[in-house]
Amino acid sequence: MSGGWQGSSRWRRLPANWRSELRPAAHARNPEHICHLCGQPGGDYLDHKTPGDDHSLDNLDWAHDRVPPHCHRYKSSAEGHAAKRKMPGRKRPAERHPGLL
């Protein structure tokens, strides 16, 4: 396991047919792996279009991850930051500006 999956247990929530059925079906539907985020061919990562555990074929499509323009990485990063902002009690206390002490 490498990259974004390192330290994650999310892979355990993928259905048993992920590699045997869902990935081949997504490839058959989009053989050029057109990235659902930028519209360019060559997506190398099967992505959930909406966050969560909806593993239906309608919610899966290809995105660039290890190859430029790295659309999946930017999407995942934005989703992670948004989730952190929603967490209660995660705000750092305001610091006084050192020039105003």
GROMACS .gro file of N, CA, C and O in nm:
model
  404
    1MET      N    1   0.084  -0.117   0.000
    1MET     CA    2   0.000   0.000   0.000
    1MET      C    3   0.089   0.124   0.000
    1MET      O    4   0.185   0.131   0.072
    2SER      N    5   0.053   0.222  -0.083
    2SER     CA    6   0.137   0.340  -0.091
    2SER      C    7   0.053   0.464  -0.111
    2SER      O    8  -0.068   0.457  -0.131
    3GLY      N    9   0.119   0.578  -0.108
    3GLY     CA   10   0.053   0.705  -0.136
    3GLY      C   11  -0.057   0.737  -0.037
    3GLY      O   12  -0.041   0.723   0.082
    4GLY      N   13  -0.172   0.781  -0.088
    4GLY     CA   14  -0.282   0.824  -0.005
    4GLY      C   15  -0.346   0.715   0.078
    4GLY      O   16  -0.416   0.743   0.173
    5TRP      N   17  -0.325   0.588   0.042
    5TRP     CA   18  -0.382   0.478   0.119
    5TRP      C   19  -0.298   0.445   0.241
    5TRP      O   20  -0.343   0.373   0.329
    6GLN      N   21  -0.177   0.496   0.248
    6GLN     CA   22  -0.088   0.466   0.360
    6GLN      C   23  -0.149   0.518   0.490
    6GLN      O   24  -0.186   0.634   0.501
    7GLY      N   25  -0.165   0.431   0.586
    7GLY     CA   26  -0.222   0.469   0.714
    7GLY      C   27  -0.374   0.476   0.714
    7GLY      O   28  -0.434   0.510   0.813
    8SER      N   29  -0.436   0.447   0.602
    8SER     CA   30  -0.581   0.453   0.591
    8SER      C   31  -0.640   0.313   0.598
    8SER      O   32  -0.581   0.216   0.555
    9SER      N   33  -0.760   0.306   0.652
    9SER     CA   34  -0.832   0.178   0.654
    9SER      C   35  -0.948   0.182   0.554
    9SER      O   36  -1.028   0.090   0.549
   10ARG      N   37  -0.957   0.287   0.475
   10ARG     CA   38  -1.069   0.303   0.383
   10ARG      C   39  -1.074   0.189   0.281
   10ARG      O   40  -1.182   0.148   0.239
   11TRP      N   41  -0.961   0.138   0.240
   11TRP     CA   42  -0.958   0.030   0.141
   11TRP      C   43  -1.036  -0.091   0.189
   11TRP      O   44  -1.089  -0.167   0.110
   12ARG      N   45  -1.047  -0.108   0.322
   12ARG     CA   46  -1.121  -0.222   0.377
   12ARG      C   47  -1.271  -0.209   0.351
   12ARG      O   48  -1.343  -0.308   0.355
   13ARG      N   49  -1.318  -0.086   0.326
   13ARG     CA   50  -1.461  -0.064   0.302
   13ARG      C   51  -1.499  -0.081   0.155
   13ARG      O   52  -1.615  -0.070   0.121
   14LEU      N   53  -1.400  -0.106   0.068
   14LEU     CA   54  -1.432  -0.129  -0.072
   14LEU      C   55  -1.501  -0.264  -0.086
   14LEU      O   56  -1.468  -0.359  -0.016
   15PRO      N   57  -1.597  -0.275  -0.177
   15PRO     CA   58  -1.667  -0.403  -0.193
   15PRO      C   59  -1.574  -0.510  -0.249
   15PRO      O   60  -1.474  -0.481  -0.315
   16ALA      N   61  -1.610  -0.635  -0.226
   16ALA     CA   62  -1.528  -0.748  -0.270
   16ALA      C   63  -1.511  -0.751  -0.421
   16ALA      O   64  -1.411  -0.801  -0.472
   17ASN      N   65  -1.605  -0.695  -0.495
   17ASN     CA   66  -1.599  -0.699  -0.642
   17ASN      C   67  -1.529  -0.576  -0.701
   17ASN      O   68  -1.541  -0.549  -0.820
   18TRP      N   69  -1.458  -0.501  -0.620
   18TRP     CA   70  -1.391  -0.378  -0.668
   18TRP      C   71  -1.299  -0.406  -0.787
   18TRP      O   72  -1.311  -0.346  -0.891
   19ARG      N   73  -1.206  -0.499  -0.770
   19ARG     CA   74  -1.110  -0.530  -0.878
   19ARG      C   75  -1.169  -0.620  -0.986
   19ARG      O   76  -1.139  -0.605  -1.103
   20SER      N   77  -1.253  -0.713  -0.948
   20SER     CA   78  -1.301  -0.812  -1.044
   20SER      C   79  -1.416  -0.762  -1.131
   20SER      O   80  -1.429  -0.806  -1.246
   21GLU      N   81  -1.498  -0.669  -1.081
   21GLU     CA   82  -1.614  -0.625  -1.157
   21GLU      C   83  -1.621  -0.473  -1.177
   21GLU      O   84  -1.644  -0.428  -1.289
   22LEU      N   85  -1.606  -0.395  -1.070
   22LEU     CA   86  -1.628  -0.251  -1.081
   22LEU      C   87  -1.521  -0.182  -1.167
   22LEU      O   88  -1.556  -0.100  -1.254
   23ARG      N   89  -1.394  -0.212  -1.143
   23ARG     CA   90  -1.288  -0.149  -1.225
   23ARG      C   91  -1.302  -0.186  -1.372
   23ARG      O   92  -1.299  -0.099  -1.458
   24PRO      N   93  -1.321  -0.316  -1.407
   24PRO     CA   94  -1.339  -0.350  -1.549
   24PRO      C   95  -1.463  -0.284  -1.610
   24PRO      O   96  -1.461  -0.241  -1.725
   25ALA      N   97  -1.573  -0.274  -1.532
   25ALA     CA   98  -1.694  -0.210  -1.585
   25ALA      C   99  -1.670  -0.061  -1.608
   25ALA      O  100  -1.716  -0.005  -1.708
   26ALA      N  101  -1.597   0.004  -1.518
   26ALA     CA  102  -1.566   0.147  -1.536
   26ALA      C  103  -1.475   0.166  -1.658
   26ALA      O  104  -1.489   0.263  -1.733
   27HIS      N  105  -1.383   0.072  -1.679
   27HIS     CA  106  -1.296   0.079  -1.797
   27HIS      C  107  -1.377   0.059  -1.925
   27HIS      O  108  -1.358   0.131  -2.023
   28ALA      N  109  -1.469  -0.036  -1.924
   28ALA     CA  110  -1.552  -0.062  -2.043
   28ALA      C  111  -1.638   0.060  -2.077
   28ALA      O  112  -1.659   0.092  -2.194
   29ARG      N  113  -1.686   0.128  -1.975
   29ARG     CA  114  -1.769   0.246  -1.995
   29ARG      C  115  -1.688   0.367  -2.041
   29ARG      O  116  -1.738   0.453  -2.113
   30ASN      N  117  -1.562   0.374  -2.001
   30ASN     CA  118  -1.476   0.490  -2.031
   30ASN      C  119  -1.336   0.439  -2.064
   30ASN      O  120  -1.242   0.456  -1.986
   31PRO      N  121  -1.317   0.373  -2.181
   31PRO     CA  122  -1.190   0.307  -2.211
   31PRO      C  123  -1.071   0.401  -2.227
   31PRO      O  124  -0.957   0.359  -2.210
   32GLU      N  125  -1.096   0.528  -2.257
   32GLU     CA  126  -0.985   0.624  -2.265
   32GLU      C  127  -0.952   0.685  -2.130
   32GLU      O  128  -0.861   0.767  -2.118
   33HIS      N  129  -1.028   0.646  -2.029
   33HIS     CA  130  -1.010   0.696  -1.892
   33HIS      C  131  -1.013   0.849  -1.890
   33HIS      O  132  -0.925   0.914  -1.833
   34ILE      N  133  -1.117   0.906  -1.954
   34ILE     CA  134  -1.136   1.051  -1.952
   34ILE      C  135  -1.160   1.093  -1.808
   34ILE      O  136  -1.251   1.043  -1.741
   35CYS      N  137  -1.079   1.185  -1.759
   35CYS     CA  138  -1.089   1.231  -1.620
   35CYS      C  139  -1.221   1.305  -1.601
   35CYS      O  140  -1.252   1.399  -1.675
   36HIS      N  141  -1.297   1.265  -1.502
   36HIS     CA  142  -1.426   1.329  -1.477
   36HIS      C  143  -1.409   1.468  -1.416
   36HIS      O  144  -1.504   1.545  -1.409
   37LEU      N  145  -1.288   1.505  -1.379
   37LEU     CA  146  -1.264   1.636  -1.319
   37LEU      C  147  -1.215   1.739  -1.421
   37LEU      O  148  -1.259   1.854  -1.417
   38CYS      N  149  -1.126   1.699  -1.513
   38CYS     CA  150  -1.072   1.796  -1.608
   38CYS      C  151  -1.111   1.768  -1.753
   38CYS      O  152  -1.090   1.852  -1.840
   39GLY      N  153  -1.165   1.649  -1.779
   39GLY     CA  154  -1.210   1.615  -1.913
   39GLY      C  155  -1.101   1.568  -2.008
   39GLY      O  156  -1.128   1.546  -2.125
   40GLN      N  157  -0.980   1.547  -1.958
   40GLN     CA  158  -0.869   1.501  -2.041
   40GLN      C  159  -0.851   1.349  -2.027
   40GLN      O  160  -0.879   1.293  -1.922
   41PRO      N  161  -0.801   1.282  -2.131
   41PRO     CA  162  -0.780   1.137  -2.123
   41PRO      C  163  -0.662   1.102  -2.032
   41PRO      O  164  -0.581   1.188  -1.998
   42GLY      N  165  -0.656   0.975  -1.994
   42GLY     CA  166  -0.539   0.926  -1.920
   42GLY      C  167  -0.557   0.916  -1.771
   42GLY      O  168  -0.458   0.902  -1.699
   43GLY      N  169  -0.680   0.922  -1.721
   43GLY     CA  170  -0.700   0.906  -1.577
   43GLY      C  171  -0.648   0.771  -1.531
   43GLY      O  172  -0.670   0.669  -1.597
   44ASP      N  173  -0.578   0.769  -1.421
   44ASP     CA  174  -0.514   0.645  -1.374
   44ASP      C  175  -0.569   0.598  -1.239
   44ASP      O  176  -0.513   0.509  -1.177
   45TYR      N  177  -0.678   0.658  -1.194
   45TYR     CA  178  -0.730   0.627  -1.061
   45TYR      C  179  -0.882   0.622  -1.070
   45TYR      O  180  -0.945   0.716  -1.120
   46LEU      N  181  -0.942   0.515  -1.022
   46LEU     CA  182  -1.087   0.505  -1.020
   46LEU      C  183  -1.138   0.577  -0.896
   46LEU      O  184  -1.109   0.537  -0.784
   47ASP      N  185  -1.210   0.685  -0.917
   47ASP     CA  186  -1.248   0.778  -0.812
   47ASP      C  187  -1.397   0.774  -0.785
   47ASP      O  188  -1.477   0.752  -0.875
   48HIS      N  189  -1.433   0.798  -0.659
   48HIS     CA  190  -1.573   0.821  -0.623
   48HIS      C  191  -1.604   0.967  -0.656
   48HIS      O  192  -1.537   1.057  -0.604
   49LYS      N  193  -1.702   0.991  -0.740
   49LYS     CA  194  -1.735   1.129  -0.779
   49LYS      C  195  -1.784   1.210  -0.660
   49LYS      O  196  -1.751   1.327  -0.648
   50THR      N  197  -1.864   1.148  -0.575
   50THR     CA  198  -1.907   1.215  -0.452
   50THR      C  199  -1.848   1.140  -0.335
   50THR      O  200  -1.837   1.017  -0.338
   51PRO      N  201  -1.805   1.211  -0.231
   51PRO     CA  202  -1.741   1.146  -0.117
   51PRO      C  203  -1.833   1.045  -0.048
   51PRO      O  204  -1.956   1.059  -0.052
   52GLY      N  205  -1.774   0.947   0.012
   52GLY     CA  206  -1.851   0.848   0.087
   52GLY      C  207  -1.831   0.709   0.034
   52GLY      O  208  -1.736   0.680  -0.038
   53ASP      N  209  -1.923   0.623   0.069
   53ASP     CA  210  -1.911   0.482   0.037
   53ASP      C  211  -2.013   0.434  -0.065
   53ASP      O  212  -2.052   0.318  -0.064
   54ASP      N  213  -2.056   0.524  -0.154
   54ASP     CA  214  -2.145   0.484  -0.264
   54ASP      C  215  -2.056   0.426  -0.373
   54ASP      O  216  -1.993   0.499  -0.448
   55HIS      N  217  -2.050   0.293  -0.381
   55HIS     CA  218  -1.964   0.225  -0.477
   55HIS      C  219  -2.039   0.186  -0.604
   55HIS      O  220  -1.992   0.100  -0.679
   56SER      N  221  -2.153   0.250  -0.631
   56SER     CA  222  -2.227   0.219  -0.753
   56SER      C  223  -2.148   0.269  -0.873
   56SER      O  224  -2.073   0.367  -0.865
   57LEU      N  225  -2.166   0.203  -0.985
   57LEU     CA  226  -2.093   0.238  -1.106
   57LEU      C  227  -2.122   0.382  -1.149
   57LEU      O  228  -2.034   0.450  -1.204
   58ASP      N  229  -2.242   0.432  -1.120
   58ASP     CA  230  -2.276   0.572  -1.155
   58ASP      C  231  -2.193   0.672  -1.075
   58ASP      O  232  -2.179   0.787  -1.116
   59ASN      N  233  -2.141   0.631  -0.960
   59ASN     CA  234  -2.062   0.722  -0.876
   59ASN      C  235  -1.911   0.703  -0.896
   59ASN      O  236  -1.832   0.767  -0.828
   60LEU      N  237  -1.871   0.617  -0.988
   60LEU     CA  238  -1.729   0.590  -1.009
   60LEU      C  239  -1.686   0.637  -1.148
   60LEU      O  240  -1.757   0.614  -1.245
   61ASP      N  241  -1.572   0.703  -1.155
   61ASP     CA  242  -1.514   0.740  -1.284
   61ASP      C  243  -1.366   0.767  -1.265
   61ASP      O  244  -1.318   0.780  -1.153
   62TRP      N  245  -1.296   0.780  -1.375
   62TRP     CA  246  -1.150   0.794  -1.372
   62TRP      C  247  -1.107   0.937  -1.345
   62TRP      O  248  -1.175   1.032  -1.379
   63ALA      N  249  -0.990   0.950  -1.280
   63ALA     CA  250  -0.929   1.079  -1.252
   63ALA      C  251  -0.778   1.064  -1.257
   63ALA      O  252  -0.725   0.955  -1.241
   64HIS      N  253  -0.710   1.174  -1.281
   64HIS     CA  254  -0.563   1.174  -1.280
   64HIS      C  255  -0.516   1.178  -1.136
   64HIS      O  256  -0.559   1.263  -1.059
   65ASP      N  257  -0.428   1.088  -1.099
   65ASP     CA  258  -0.371   1.089  -0.964
   65ASP      C  259  -0.219   1.091  -0.970
   65ASP      O  260  -0.157   1.189  -0.932
   66ARG      N  261  -0.158   0.984  -1.022
   66ARG     CA  262  -0.012   0.976  -1.028
   66ARG      C  263   0.045   1.050  -1.148
   66ARG      O  264   0.165   1.070  -1.156
   67VAL      N  265  -0.041   1.086  -1.242
   67VAL     CA  266   0.004   1.158  -1.362
   67VAL      C  267  -0.056   1.299  -1.360
   67VAL      O  268  -0.165   1.320  -1.309
   68PRO      N  269   0.018   1.398  -1.414
   68PRO     CA  270  -0.034   1.534  -1.419
   68PRO      C  271  -0.164   1.537  -1.498
   68PRO      O  272  -0.179   1.459  -1.592
   69PRO      N  273  -0.255   1.619  -1.460
   69PRO     CA  274  -0.247   1.731  -1.366
   69PRO      C  275  -0.287   1.697  -1.221
   69PRO      O  276  -0.319   1.785  -1.143
   70HIS      N  277  -0.285   1.569  -1.184
   70HIS     CA  278  -0.308   1.524  -1.046
   70HIS      C  279  -0.443   1.571  -0.991
   70HIS      O  280  -0.454   1.610  -0.875
   71CYS      N  281  -0.547   1.566  -1.073
   71CYS     CA  282  -0.680   1.613  -1.034
   71CYS      C  283  -0.733   1.546  -0.908
   71CYS      O  284  -0.791   1.612  -0.820
   72HIS      N  285  -0.712   1.414  -0.896
   72HIS     CA  286  -0.765   1.342  -0.779
   72HIS      C  287  -0.698   1.390  -0.651
   72HIS      O  288  -0.763   1.405  -0.547
   73ARG      N  289  -0.570   1.416  -0.656
   73ARG     CA  290  -0.499   1.462  -0.536
   73ARG      C  291  -0.556   1.595  -0.488
   73ARG      O  292  -0.577   1.615  -0.368
   74TYR      N  293  -0.580   1.688  -0.581
   74TYR     CA  294  -0.634   1.818  -0.543
   74TYR      C  295  -0.776   1.805  -0.489
   74TYR      O  296  -0.813   1.869  -0.392
   75LYS      N  297  -0.856   1.718  -0.552
   75LYS     CA  298  -0.994   1.696  -0.506
   75LYS      C  299  -0.993   1.637  -0.365
   75LYS      O  300  -1.065   1.684  -0.277
   76SER      N  301  -0.912   1.534  -0.342
   76SER     CA  302  -0.906   1.469  -0.211
   76SER      C  303  -0.856   1.566  -0.104
   76SER      O  304  -0.907   1.567   0.009
   77SER      N  305  -0.758   1.646  -0.138
   77SER     CA  306  -0.705   1.744  -0.044
   77SER      C  307  -0.814   1.845  -0.005
   77SER      O  308  -0.832   1.876   0.113
   78ALA      N  309  -0.887   1.894  -0.103
   78ALA     CA  310  -0.994   1.990  -0.075
   78ALA      C  311  -1.102   1.926   0.013
   78ALA      O  312  -1.154   1.990   0.106
   79GLU      N  313  -1.137   1.800  -0.015
   79GLU     CA  314  -1.237   1.731   0.066
   79GLU      C  315  -1.189   1.713   0.210
   79GLU      O  316  -1.265   1.731   0.305
   80GLY      N  317  -1.061   1.679   0.226
   80GLY     CA  318  -1.006   1.662   0.360
   80GLY      C  319  -1.004   1.791   0.439
   80GLY      O  320  -1.039   1.793   0.558
   81HIS      N  321  -0.965   1.900   0.373
   81HIS     CA  322  -0.964   2.030   0.441
   81HIS      C  323  -1.106   2.073   0.479
   81HIS      O  324  -1.127   2.126   0.588
   82ALA      N  325  -1.202   2.049   0.391
   82ALA     CA  326  -1.341   2.084   0.421
   82ALA      C  327  -1.392   2.005   0.540
   82ALA      O  328  -1.461   2.058   0.626
   83ALA      N  329  -1.356   1.877   0.548
   83ALA     CA  330  -1.400   1.793   0.659
   83ALA      C  331  -1.339   1.842   0.790
   83ALA      O  332  -1.407   1.846   0.894
   84LYS      N  333  -1.213   1.881   0.787
   84LYS     CA  334  -1.148   1.931   0.910
   84LYS      C  335  -1.214   2.060   0.958
   84LYS      O  336  -1.229   2.083   1.077
   85ARG      N  337  -1.251   2.148   0.863
   85ARG     CA  338  -1.315   2.274   0.901
   85ARG      C  339  -1.449   2.250   0.969
   85ARG      O  340  -1.491   2.330   1.052
   86LYS      N  341  -1.516   2.141   0.938
   86LYS     CA  342  -1.646   2.111   0.996
   86LYS      C  343  -1.635   2.049   1.135
   86LYS      O  344  -1.734   2.045   1.207
   87MET      N  345  -1.516   2.003   1.173
   87MET     CA  346  -1.500   1.936   1.302
   87MET      C  347  -1.505   2.039   1.415
   87MET      O  348  -1.433   2.139   1.411
   88PRO      N  349  -1.589   2.016   1.517
   88PRO     CA  350  -1.595   2.111   1.628
   88PRO      C  351  -1.469   2.105   1.714
   88PRO      O  352  -1.407   2.001   1.729
   89GLY      N  353  -1.433   2.219   1.766
   89GLY     CA  354  -1.319   2.226   1.858
   89GLY      C  355  -1.183   2.213   1.792
   89GLY      O  356  -1.084   2.192   1.860
   90ARG      N  357  -1.175   2.228   1.661
   90ARG     CA  358  -1.047   2.212   1.592
   90ARG      C  359  -0.983   2.346   1.559
   90ARG      O  360  -0.883   2.352   1.493
   91LYS      N  361  -1.043   2.456   1.604
   91LYS     CA  362  -0.990   2.587   1.569
   91LYS      C  363  -0.879   2.626   1.666
   91LYS      O  364  -0.894   2.615   1.789
   92ARG      N  365  -0.768   2.670   1.610
   92ARG     CA  366  -0.657   2.717   1.695
   92ARG      C  367  -0.695   2.849   1.759
   92ARG      O  368  -0.760   2.932   1.696
   93PRO      N  369  -0.651   2.872   1.881
   93PRO     CA  370  -0.679   3.002   1.943
   93PRO      C  371  -0.604   3.113   1.869
   93PRO      O  372  -0.494   3.092   1.817
   94ALA      N  373  -0.666   3.227   1.863
   94ALA     CA  374  -0.603   3.342   1.795
   94ALA      C  375  -0.479   3.385   1.872
   94ALA      O  376  -0.477   3.388   1.995
   95GLU      N  377  -0.372   3.416   1.797
   95GLU     CA  378  -0.249   3.462   1.860
   95GLU      C  379  -0.236   3.613   1.837
   95GLU      O  380  -0.272   3.662   1.731
   96ARG      N  381  -0.184   3.681   1.933
   96ARG     CA  382  -0.160   3.824   1.915
   96ARG      C  383  -0.042   3.844   1.823
   96ARG      O  384   0.055   3.770   1.828
   97HIS      N  385  -0.053   3.942   1.739
   97HIS     CA  386   0.056   3.975   1.646
   97HIS      C  387   0.176   4.021   1.729
   97HIS      O  388   0.161   4.102   1.823
   98PRO      N  389   0.298   3.969   1.700
   98PRO     CA  390   0.415   4.004   1.782
   98PRO      C  391   0.446   4.153   1.781
   98PRO      O  392   0.504   4.205   1.876
   99GLY      N  393   0.408   4.223   1.678
   99GLY     CA  394   0.434   4.367   1.673
   99GLY      C  395   0.339   4.448   1.759
   99GLY      O  396   0.360   4.567   1.783
  100LEU      N  397   0.233   4.384   1.810
  100LEU     CA  398   0.134   4.455   1.890
  100LEU      C  399   0.148   4.424   2.039
  100LEU      O  400   0.065   4.466   2.118
  101LEU      N  401   0.252   4.350   2.077
  101LEU     CA  402   0.269   4.316   2.220
  101LEU      C  403   0.312   4.433   2.300
  101LEU      O  404   0.373   4.523   2.265
   0.00000   0.00000   0.00000
